[in-house]
PDB file of N, CA and C in Angstrom:
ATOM      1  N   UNK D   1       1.255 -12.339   0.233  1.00  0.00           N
ATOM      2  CA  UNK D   1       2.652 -12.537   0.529  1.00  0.00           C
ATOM      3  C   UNK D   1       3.293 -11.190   0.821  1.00  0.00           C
ATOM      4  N   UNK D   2       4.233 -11.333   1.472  1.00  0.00           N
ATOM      5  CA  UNK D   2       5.112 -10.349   2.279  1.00  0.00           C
ATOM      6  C   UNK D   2       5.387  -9.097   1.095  1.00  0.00           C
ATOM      7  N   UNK D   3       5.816  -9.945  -0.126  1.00  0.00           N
ATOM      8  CA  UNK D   3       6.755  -9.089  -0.771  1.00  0.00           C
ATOM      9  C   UNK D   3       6.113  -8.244  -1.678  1.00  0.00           C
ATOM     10  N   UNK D   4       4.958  -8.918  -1.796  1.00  0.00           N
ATOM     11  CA  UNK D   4       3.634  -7.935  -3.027  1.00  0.00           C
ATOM     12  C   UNK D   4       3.316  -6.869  -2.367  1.00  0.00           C
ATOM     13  N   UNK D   5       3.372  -6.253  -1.291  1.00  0.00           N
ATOM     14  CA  UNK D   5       2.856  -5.399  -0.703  1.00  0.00           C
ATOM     15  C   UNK D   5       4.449  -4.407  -0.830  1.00  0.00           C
ATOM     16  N   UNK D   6       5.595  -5.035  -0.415  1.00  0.00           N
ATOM     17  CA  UNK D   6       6.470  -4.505  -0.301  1.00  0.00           C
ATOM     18  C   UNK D   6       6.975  -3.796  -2.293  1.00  0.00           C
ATOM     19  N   UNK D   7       6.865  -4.379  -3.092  1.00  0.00           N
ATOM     20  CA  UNK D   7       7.264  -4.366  -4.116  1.00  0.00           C
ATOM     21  C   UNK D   7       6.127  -3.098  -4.764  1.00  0.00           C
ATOM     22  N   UNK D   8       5.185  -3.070  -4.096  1.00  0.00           N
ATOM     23  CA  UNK D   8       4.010  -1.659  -4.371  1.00  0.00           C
ATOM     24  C   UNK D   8       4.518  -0.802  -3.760  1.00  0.00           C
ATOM     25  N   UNK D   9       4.959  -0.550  -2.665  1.00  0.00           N
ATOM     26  CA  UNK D   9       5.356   0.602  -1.428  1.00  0.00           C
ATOM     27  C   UNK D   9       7.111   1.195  -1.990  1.00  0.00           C
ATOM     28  N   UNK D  10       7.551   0.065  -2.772  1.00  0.00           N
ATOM     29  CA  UNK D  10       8.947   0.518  -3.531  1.00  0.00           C
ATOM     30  C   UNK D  10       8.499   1.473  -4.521  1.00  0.00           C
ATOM     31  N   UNK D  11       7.799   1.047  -5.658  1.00  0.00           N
ATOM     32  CA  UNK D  11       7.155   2.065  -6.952  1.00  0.00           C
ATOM     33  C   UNK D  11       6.864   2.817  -6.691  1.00  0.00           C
ATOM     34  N   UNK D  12       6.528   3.021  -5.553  1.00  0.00           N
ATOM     35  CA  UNK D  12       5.404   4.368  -4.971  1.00  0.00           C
ATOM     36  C   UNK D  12       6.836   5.517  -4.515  1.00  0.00           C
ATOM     37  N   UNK D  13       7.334   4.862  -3.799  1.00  0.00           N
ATOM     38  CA  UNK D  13       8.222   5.845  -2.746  1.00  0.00           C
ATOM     39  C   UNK D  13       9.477   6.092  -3.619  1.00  0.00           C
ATOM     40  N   UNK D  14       9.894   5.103  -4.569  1.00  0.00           N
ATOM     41  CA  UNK D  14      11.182   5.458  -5.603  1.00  0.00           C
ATOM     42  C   UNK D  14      10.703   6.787  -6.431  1.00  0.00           C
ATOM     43  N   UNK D  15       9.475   7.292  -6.819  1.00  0.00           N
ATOM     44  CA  UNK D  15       9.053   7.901  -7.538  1.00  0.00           C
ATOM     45  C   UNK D  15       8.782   9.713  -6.865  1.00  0.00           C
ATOM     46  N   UNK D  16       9.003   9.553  -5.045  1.00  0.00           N
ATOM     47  CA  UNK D  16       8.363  10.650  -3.981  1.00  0.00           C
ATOM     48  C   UNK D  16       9.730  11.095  -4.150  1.00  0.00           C
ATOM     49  N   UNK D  17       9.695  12.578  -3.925  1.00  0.00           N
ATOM     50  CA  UNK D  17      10.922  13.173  -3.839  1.00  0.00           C
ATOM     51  C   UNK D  17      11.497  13.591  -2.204  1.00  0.00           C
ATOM     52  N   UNK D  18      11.823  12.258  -1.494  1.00  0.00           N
ATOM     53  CA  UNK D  18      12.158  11.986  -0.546  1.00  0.00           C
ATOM     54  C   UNK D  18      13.199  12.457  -0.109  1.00  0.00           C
ATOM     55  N   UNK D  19      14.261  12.481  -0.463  1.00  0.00           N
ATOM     56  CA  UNK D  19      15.787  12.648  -0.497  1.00  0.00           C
ATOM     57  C   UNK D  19      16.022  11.452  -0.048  1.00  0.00           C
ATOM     58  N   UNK D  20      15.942  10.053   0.305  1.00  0.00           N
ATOM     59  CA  UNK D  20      16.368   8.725   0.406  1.00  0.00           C
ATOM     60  C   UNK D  20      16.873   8.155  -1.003  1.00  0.00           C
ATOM     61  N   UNK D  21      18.089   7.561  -0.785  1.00  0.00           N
ATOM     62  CA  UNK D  21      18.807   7.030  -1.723  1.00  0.00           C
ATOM     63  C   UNK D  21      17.945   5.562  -2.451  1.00  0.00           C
ATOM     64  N   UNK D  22      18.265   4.891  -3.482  1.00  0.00           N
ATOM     65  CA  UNK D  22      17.516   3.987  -4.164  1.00  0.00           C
ATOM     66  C   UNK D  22      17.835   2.929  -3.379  1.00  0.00           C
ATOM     67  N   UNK D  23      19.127   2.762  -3.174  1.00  0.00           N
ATOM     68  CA  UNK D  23      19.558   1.788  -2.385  1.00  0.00           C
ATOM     69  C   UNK D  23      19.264   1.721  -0.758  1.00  0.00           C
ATOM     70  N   UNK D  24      19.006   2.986  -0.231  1.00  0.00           N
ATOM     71  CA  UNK D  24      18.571   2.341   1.433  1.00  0.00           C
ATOM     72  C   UNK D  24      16.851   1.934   0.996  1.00  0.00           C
ATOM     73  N   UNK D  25      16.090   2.956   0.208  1.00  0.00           N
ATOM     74  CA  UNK D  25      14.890   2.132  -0.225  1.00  0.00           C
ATOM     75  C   UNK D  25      14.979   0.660  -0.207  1.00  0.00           C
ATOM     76  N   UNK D  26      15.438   0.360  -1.250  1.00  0.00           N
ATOM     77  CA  UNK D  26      15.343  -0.859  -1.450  1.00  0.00           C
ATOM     78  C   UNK D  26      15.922  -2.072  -0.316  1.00  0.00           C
ATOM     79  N   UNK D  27      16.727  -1.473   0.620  1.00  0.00           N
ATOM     80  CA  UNK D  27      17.102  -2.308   1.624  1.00  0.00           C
ATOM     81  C   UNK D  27      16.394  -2.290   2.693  1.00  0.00           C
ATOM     82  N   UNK D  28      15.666  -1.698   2.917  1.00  0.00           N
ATOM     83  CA  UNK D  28      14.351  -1.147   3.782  1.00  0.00           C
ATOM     84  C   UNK D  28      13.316  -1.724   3.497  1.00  0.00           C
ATOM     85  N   UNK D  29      13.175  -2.426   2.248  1.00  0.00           N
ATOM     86  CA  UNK D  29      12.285  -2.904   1.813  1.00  0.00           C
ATOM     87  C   UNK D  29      12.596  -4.319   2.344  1.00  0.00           C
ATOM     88  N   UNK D  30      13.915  -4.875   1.772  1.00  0.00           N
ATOM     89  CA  UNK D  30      14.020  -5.874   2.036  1.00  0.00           C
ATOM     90  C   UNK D  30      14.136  -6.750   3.532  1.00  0.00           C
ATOM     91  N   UNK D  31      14.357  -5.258   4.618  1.00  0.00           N
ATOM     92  CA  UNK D  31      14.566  -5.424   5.659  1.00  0.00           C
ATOM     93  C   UNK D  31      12.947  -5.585   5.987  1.00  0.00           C
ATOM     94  N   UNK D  32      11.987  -5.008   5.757  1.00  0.00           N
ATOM     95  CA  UNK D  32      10.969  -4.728   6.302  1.00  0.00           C
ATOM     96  C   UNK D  32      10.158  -6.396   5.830  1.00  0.00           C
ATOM     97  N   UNK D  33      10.963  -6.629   4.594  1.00  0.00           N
ATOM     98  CA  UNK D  33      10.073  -8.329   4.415  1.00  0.00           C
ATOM     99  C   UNK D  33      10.865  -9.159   4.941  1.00  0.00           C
ATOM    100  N   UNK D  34      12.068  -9.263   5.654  1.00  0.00           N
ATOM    101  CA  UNK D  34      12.695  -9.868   6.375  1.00  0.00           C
ATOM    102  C   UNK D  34      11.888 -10.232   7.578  1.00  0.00           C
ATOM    103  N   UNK D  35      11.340  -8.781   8.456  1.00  0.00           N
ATOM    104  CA  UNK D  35      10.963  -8.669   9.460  1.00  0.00           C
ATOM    105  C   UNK D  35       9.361  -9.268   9.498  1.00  0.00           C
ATOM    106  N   UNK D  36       8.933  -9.252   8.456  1.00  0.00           N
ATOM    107  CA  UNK D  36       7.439  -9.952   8.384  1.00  0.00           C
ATOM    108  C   UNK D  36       7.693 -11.066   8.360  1.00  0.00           C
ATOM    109  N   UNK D  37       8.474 -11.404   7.644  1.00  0.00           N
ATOM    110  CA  UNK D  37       8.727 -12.749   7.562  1.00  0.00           C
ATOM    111  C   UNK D  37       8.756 -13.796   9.086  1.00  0.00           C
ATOM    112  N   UNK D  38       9.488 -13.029   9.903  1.00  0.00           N
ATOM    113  CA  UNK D  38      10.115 -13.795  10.805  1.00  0.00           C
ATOM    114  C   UNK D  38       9.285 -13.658  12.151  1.00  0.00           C
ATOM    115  N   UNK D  39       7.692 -12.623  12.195  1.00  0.00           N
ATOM    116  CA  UNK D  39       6.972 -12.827  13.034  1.00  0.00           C
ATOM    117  C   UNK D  39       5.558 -12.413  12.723  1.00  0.00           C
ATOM    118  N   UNK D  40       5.225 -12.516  11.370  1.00  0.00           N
ATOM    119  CA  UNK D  40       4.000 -13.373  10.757  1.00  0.00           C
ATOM    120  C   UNK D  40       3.142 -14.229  11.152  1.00  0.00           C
ATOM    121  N   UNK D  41       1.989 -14.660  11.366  1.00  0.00           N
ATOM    122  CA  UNK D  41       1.650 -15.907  11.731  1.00  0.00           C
ATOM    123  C   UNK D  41       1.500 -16.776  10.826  1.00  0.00           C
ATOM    124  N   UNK D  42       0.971 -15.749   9.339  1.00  0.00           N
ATOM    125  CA  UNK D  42       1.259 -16.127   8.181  1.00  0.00           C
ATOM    126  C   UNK D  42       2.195 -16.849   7.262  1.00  0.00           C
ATOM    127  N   UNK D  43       3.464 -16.491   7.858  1.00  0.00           N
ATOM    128  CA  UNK D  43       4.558 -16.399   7.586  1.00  0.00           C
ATOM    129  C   UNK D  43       4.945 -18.296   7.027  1.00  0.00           C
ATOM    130  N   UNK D  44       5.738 -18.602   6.125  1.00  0.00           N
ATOM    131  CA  UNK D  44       6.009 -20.045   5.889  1.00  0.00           C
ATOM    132  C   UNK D  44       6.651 -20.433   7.072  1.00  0.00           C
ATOM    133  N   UNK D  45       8.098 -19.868   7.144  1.00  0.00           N
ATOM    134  CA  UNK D  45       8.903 -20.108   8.048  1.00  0.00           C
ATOM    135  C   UNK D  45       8.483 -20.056   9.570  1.00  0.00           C
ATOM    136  N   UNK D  46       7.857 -19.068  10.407  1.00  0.00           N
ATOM    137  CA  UNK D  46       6.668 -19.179  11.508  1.00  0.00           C
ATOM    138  C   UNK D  46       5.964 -20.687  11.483  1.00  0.00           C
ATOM    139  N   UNK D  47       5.022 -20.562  10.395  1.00  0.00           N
ATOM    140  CA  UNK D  47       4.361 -22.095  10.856  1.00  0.00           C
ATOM    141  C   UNK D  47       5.159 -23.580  10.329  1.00  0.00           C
ATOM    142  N   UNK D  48       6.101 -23.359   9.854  1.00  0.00           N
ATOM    143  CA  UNK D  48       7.297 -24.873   9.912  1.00  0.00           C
ATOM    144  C   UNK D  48       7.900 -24.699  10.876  1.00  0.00           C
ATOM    145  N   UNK D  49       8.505 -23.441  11.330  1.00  0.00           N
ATOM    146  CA  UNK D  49       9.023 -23.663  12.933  1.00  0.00           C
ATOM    147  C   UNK D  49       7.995 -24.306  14.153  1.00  0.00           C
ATOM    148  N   UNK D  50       6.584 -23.602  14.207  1.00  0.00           N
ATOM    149  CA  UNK D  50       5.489 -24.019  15.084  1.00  0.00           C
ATOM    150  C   UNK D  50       5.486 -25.993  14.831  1.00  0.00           C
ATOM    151  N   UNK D  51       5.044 -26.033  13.599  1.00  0.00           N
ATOM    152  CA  UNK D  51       4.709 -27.487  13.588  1.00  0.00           C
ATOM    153  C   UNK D  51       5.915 -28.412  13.975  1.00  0.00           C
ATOM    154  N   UNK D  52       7.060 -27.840  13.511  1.00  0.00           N
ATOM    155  CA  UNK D  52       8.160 -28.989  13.493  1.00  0.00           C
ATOM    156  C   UNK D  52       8.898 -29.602  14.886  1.00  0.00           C
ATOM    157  N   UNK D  53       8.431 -27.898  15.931  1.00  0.00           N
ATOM    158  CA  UNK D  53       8.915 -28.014  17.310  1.00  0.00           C
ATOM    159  C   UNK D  53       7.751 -27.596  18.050  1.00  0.00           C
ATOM    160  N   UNK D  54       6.621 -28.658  17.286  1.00  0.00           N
ATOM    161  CA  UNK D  54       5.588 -28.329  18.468  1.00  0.00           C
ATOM    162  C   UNK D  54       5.046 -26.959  19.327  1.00  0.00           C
ATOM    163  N   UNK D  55       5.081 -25.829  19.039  1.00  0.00           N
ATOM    164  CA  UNK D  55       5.387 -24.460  19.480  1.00  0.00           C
ATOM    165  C   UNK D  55       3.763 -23.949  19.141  1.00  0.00           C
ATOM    166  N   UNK D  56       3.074 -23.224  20.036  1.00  0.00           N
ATOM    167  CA  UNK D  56       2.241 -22.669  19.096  1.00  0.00           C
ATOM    168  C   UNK D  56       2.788 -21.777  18.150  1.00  0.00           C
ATOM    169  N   UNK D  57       2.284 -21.118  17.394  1.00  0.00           N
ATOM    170  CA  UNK D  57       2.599 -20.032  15.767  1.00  0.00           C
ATOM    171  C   UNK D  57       2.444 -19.304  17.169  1.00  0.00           C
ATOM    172  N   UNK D  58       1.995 -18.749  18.198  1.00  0.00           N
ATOM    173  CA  UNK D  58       1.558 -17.420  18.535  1.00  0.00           C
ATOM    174  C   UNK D  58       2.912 -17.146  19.089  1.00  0.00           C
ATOM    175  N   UNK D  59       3.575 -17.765  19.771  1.00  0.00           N
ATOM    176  CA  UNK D  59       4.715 -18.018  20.748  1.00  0.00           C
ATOM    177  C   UNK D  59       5.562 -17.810  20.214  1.00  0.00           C
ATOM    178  N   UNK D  60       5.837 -18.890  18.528  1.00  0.00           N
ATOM    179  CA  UNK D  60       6.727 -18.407  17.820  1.00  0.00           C
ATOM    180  C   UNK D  60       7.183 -17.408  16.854  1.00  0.00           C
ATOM    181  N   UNK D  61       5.952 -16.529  16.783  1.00  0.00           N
ATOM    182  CA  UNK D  61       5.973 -15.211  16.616  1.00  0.00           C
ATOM    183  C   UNK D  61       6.026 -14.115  17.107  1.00  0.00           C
ATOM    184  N   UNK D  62       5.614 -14.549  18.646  1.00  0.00           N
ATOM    185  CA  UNK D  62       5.792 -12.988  19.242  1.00  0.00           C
ATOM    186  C   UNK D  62       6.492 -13.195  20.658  1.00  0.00           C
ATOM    187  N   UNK D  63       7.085 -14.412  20.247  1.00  0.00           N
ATOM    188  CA  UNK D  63       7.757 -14.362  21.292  1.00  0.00           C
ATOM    189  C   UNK D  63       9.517 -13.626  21.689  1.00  0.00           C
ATOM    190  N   UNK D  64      10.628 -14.668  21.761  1.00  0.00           N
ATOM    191  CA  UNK D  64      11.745 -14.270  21.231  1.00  0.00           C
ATOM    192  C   UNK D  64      12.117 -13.625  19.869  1.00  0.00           C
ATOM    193  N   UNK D  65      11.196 -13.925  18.882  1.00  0.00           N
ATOM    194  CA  UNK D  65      11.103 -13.180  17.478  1.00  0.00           C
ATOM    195  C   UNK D  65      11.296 -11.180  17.910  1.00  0.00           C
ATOM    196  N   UNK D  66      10.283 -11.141  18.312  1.00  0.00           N
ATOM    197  CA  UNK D  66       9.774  -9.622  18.571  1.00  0.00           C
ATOM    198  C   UNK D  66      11.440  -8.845  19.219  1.00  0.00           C
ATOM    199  N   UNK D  67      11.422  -9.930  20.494  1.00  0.00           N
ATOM    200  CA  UNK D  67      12.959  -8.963  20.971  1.00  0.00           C
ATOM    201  C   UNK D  67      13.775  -9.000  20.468  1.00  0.00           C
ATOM    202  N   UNK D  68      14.129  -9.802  19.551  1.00  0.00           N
ATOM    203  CA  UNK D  68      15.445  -9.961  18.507  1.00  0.00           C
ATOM    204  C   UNK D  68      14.900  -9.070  17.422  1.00  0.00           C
ATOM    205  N   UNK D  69      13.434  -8.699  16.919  1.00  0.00           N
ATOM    206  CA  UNK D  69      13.334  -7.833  16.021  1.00  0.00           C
ATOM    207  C   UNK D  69      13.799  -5.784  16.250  1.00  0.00           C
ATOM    208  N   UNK D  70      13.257  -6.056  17.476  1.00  0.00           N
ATOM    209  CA  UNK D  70      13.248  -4.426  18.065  1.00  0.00           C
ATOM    210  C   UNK D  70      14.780  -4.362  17.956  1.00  0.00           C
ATOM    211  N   UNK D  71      15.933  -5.114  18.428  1.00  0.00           N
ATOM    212  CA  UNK D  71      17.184  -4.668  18.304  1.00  0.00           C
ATOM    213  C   UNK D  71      17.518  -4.496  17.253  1.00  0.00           C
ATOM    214  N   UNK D  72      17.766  -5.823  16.228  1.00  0.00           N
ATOM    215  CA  UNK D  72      18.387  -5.561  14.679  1.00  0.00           C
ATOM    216  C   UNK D  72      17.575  -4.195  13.972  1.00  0.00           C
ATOM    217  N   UNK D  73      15.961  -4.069  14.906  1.00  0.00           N
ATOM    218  CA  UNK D  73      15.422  -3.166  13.810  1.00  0.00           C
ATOM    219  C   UNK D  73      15.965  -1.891  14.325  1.00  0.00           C
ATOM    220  N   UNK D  74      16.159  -1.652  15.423  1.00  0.00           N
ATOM    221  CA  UNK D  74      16.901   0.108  15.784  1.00  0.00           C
ATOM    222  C   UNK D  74      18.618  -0.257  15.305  1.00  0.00           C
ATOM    223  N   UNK D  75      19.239  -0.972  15.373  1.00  0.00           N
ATOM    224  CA  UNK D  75      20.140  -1.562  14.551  1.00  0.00           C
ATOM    225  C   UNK D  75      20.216  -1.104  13.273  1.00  0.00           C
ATOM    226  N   UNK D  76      18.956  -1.593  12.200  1.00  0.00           N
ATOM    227  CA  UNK D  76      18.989  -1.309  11.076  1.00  0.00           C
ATOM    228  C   UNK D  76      18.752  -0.419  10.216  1.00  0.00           C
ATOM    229  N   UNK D  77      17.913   0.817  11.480  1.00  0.00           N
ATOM    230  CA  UNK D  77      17.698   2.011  10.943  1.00  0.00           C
ATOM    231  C   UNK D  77      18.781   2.839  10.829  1.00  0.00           C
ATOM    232  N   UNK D  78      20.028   2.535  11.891  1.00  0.00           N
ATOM    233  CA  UNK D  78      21.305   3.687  11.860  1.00  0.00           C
ATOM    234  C   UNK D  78      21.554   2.818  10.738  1.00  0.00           C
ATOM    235  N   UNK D  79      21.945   1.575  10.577  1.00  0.00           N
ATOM    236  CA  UNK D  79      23.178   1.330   9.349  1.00  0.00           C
ATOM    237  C   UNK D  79      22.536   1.818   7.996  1.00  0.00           C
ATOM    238  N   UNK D  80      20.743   2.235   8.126  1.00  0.00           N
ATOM    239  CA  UNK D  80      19.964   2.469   6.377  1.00  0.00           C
ATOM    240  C   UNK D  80      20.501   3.975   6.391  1.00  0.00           C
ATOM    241  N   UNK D  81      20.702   4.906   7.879  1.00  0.00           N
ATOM    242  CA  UNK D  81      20.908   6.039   7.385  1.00  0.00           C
ATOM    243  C   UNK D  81      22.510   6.773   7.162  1.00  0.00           C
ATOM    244  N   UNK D  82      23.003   5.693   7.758  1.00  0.00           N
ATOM    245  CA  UNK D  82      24.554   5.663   7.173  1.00  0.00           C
ATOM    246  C   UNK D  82      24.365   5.508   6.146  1.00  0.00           C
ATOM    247  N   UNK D  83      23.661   4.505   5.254  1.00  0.00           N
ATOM    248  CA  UNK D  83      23.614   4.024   4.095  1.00  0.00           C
ATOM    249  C   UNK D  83      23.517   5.402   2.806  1.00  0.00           C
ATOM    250  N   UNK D  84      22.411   5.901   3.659  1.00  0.00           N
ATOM    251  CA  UNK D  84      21.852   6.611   2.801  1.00  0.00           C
ATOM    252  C   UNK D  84      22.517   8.067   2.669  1.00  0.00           C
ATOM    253  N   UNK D  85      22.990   8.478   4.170  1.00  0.00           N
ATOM    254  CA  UNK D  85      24.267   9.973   4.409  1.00  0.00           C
ATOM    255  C   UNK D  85      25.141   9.466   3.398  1.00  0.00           C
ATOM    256  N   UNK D  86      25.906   8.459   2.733  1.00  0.00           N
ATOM    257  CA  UNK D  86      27.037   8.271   2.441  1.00  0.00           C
ATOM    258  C   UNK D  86      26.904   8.078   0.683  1.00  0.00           C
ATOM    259  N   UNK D  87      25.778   8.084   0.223  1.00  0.00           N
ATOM    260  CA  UNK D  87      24.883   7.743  -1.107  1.00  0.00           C
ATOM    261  C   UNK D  87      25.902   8.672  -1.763  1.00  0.00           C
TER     262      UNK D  87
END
């Protein structure tokens, strides 16, 4: 699952003397299992979207997923480092 991997990569990096705030960490985190989430093949939500509207999983993962990811994700890197300038 998305978040076991993510919830190891938090312990690790809360502990590096980064200069990143706790809080863009942790929203980075959550952003980053957001983003698995939503083009996974793995993913729950991926294969109930595939089955429910007939879609292959491949389509509905890398399809419109991907270009809506690349925006929110250059999107979400200025608002983590606002986040984090303003700590």
């Amino acid at each position: 699952h998305q978040i076991v991997g993510a919830t190891v990569m938090l312990a690790v990096f809360a502990n590096l003397p980064l200069g990143a705030s706790d809080l863009a960490l942790m929203e980075a985190m959550l952003l980053g299992w957001a983003f698995s989430s939503m083009c996974g093949i793995s993913a729950v939500s991926v294969a109930a979207a595939g089955t429910m509207f007939g879609v292959p999983l491949e389509r509905v993962a890398y399809g419109a997923n991907l270009r809506f990811l690349a925006i929110y994700g250059i999107v979400s890197v200025a608002l983590l480092a606002a986040v984090n300038a303003v700590r």
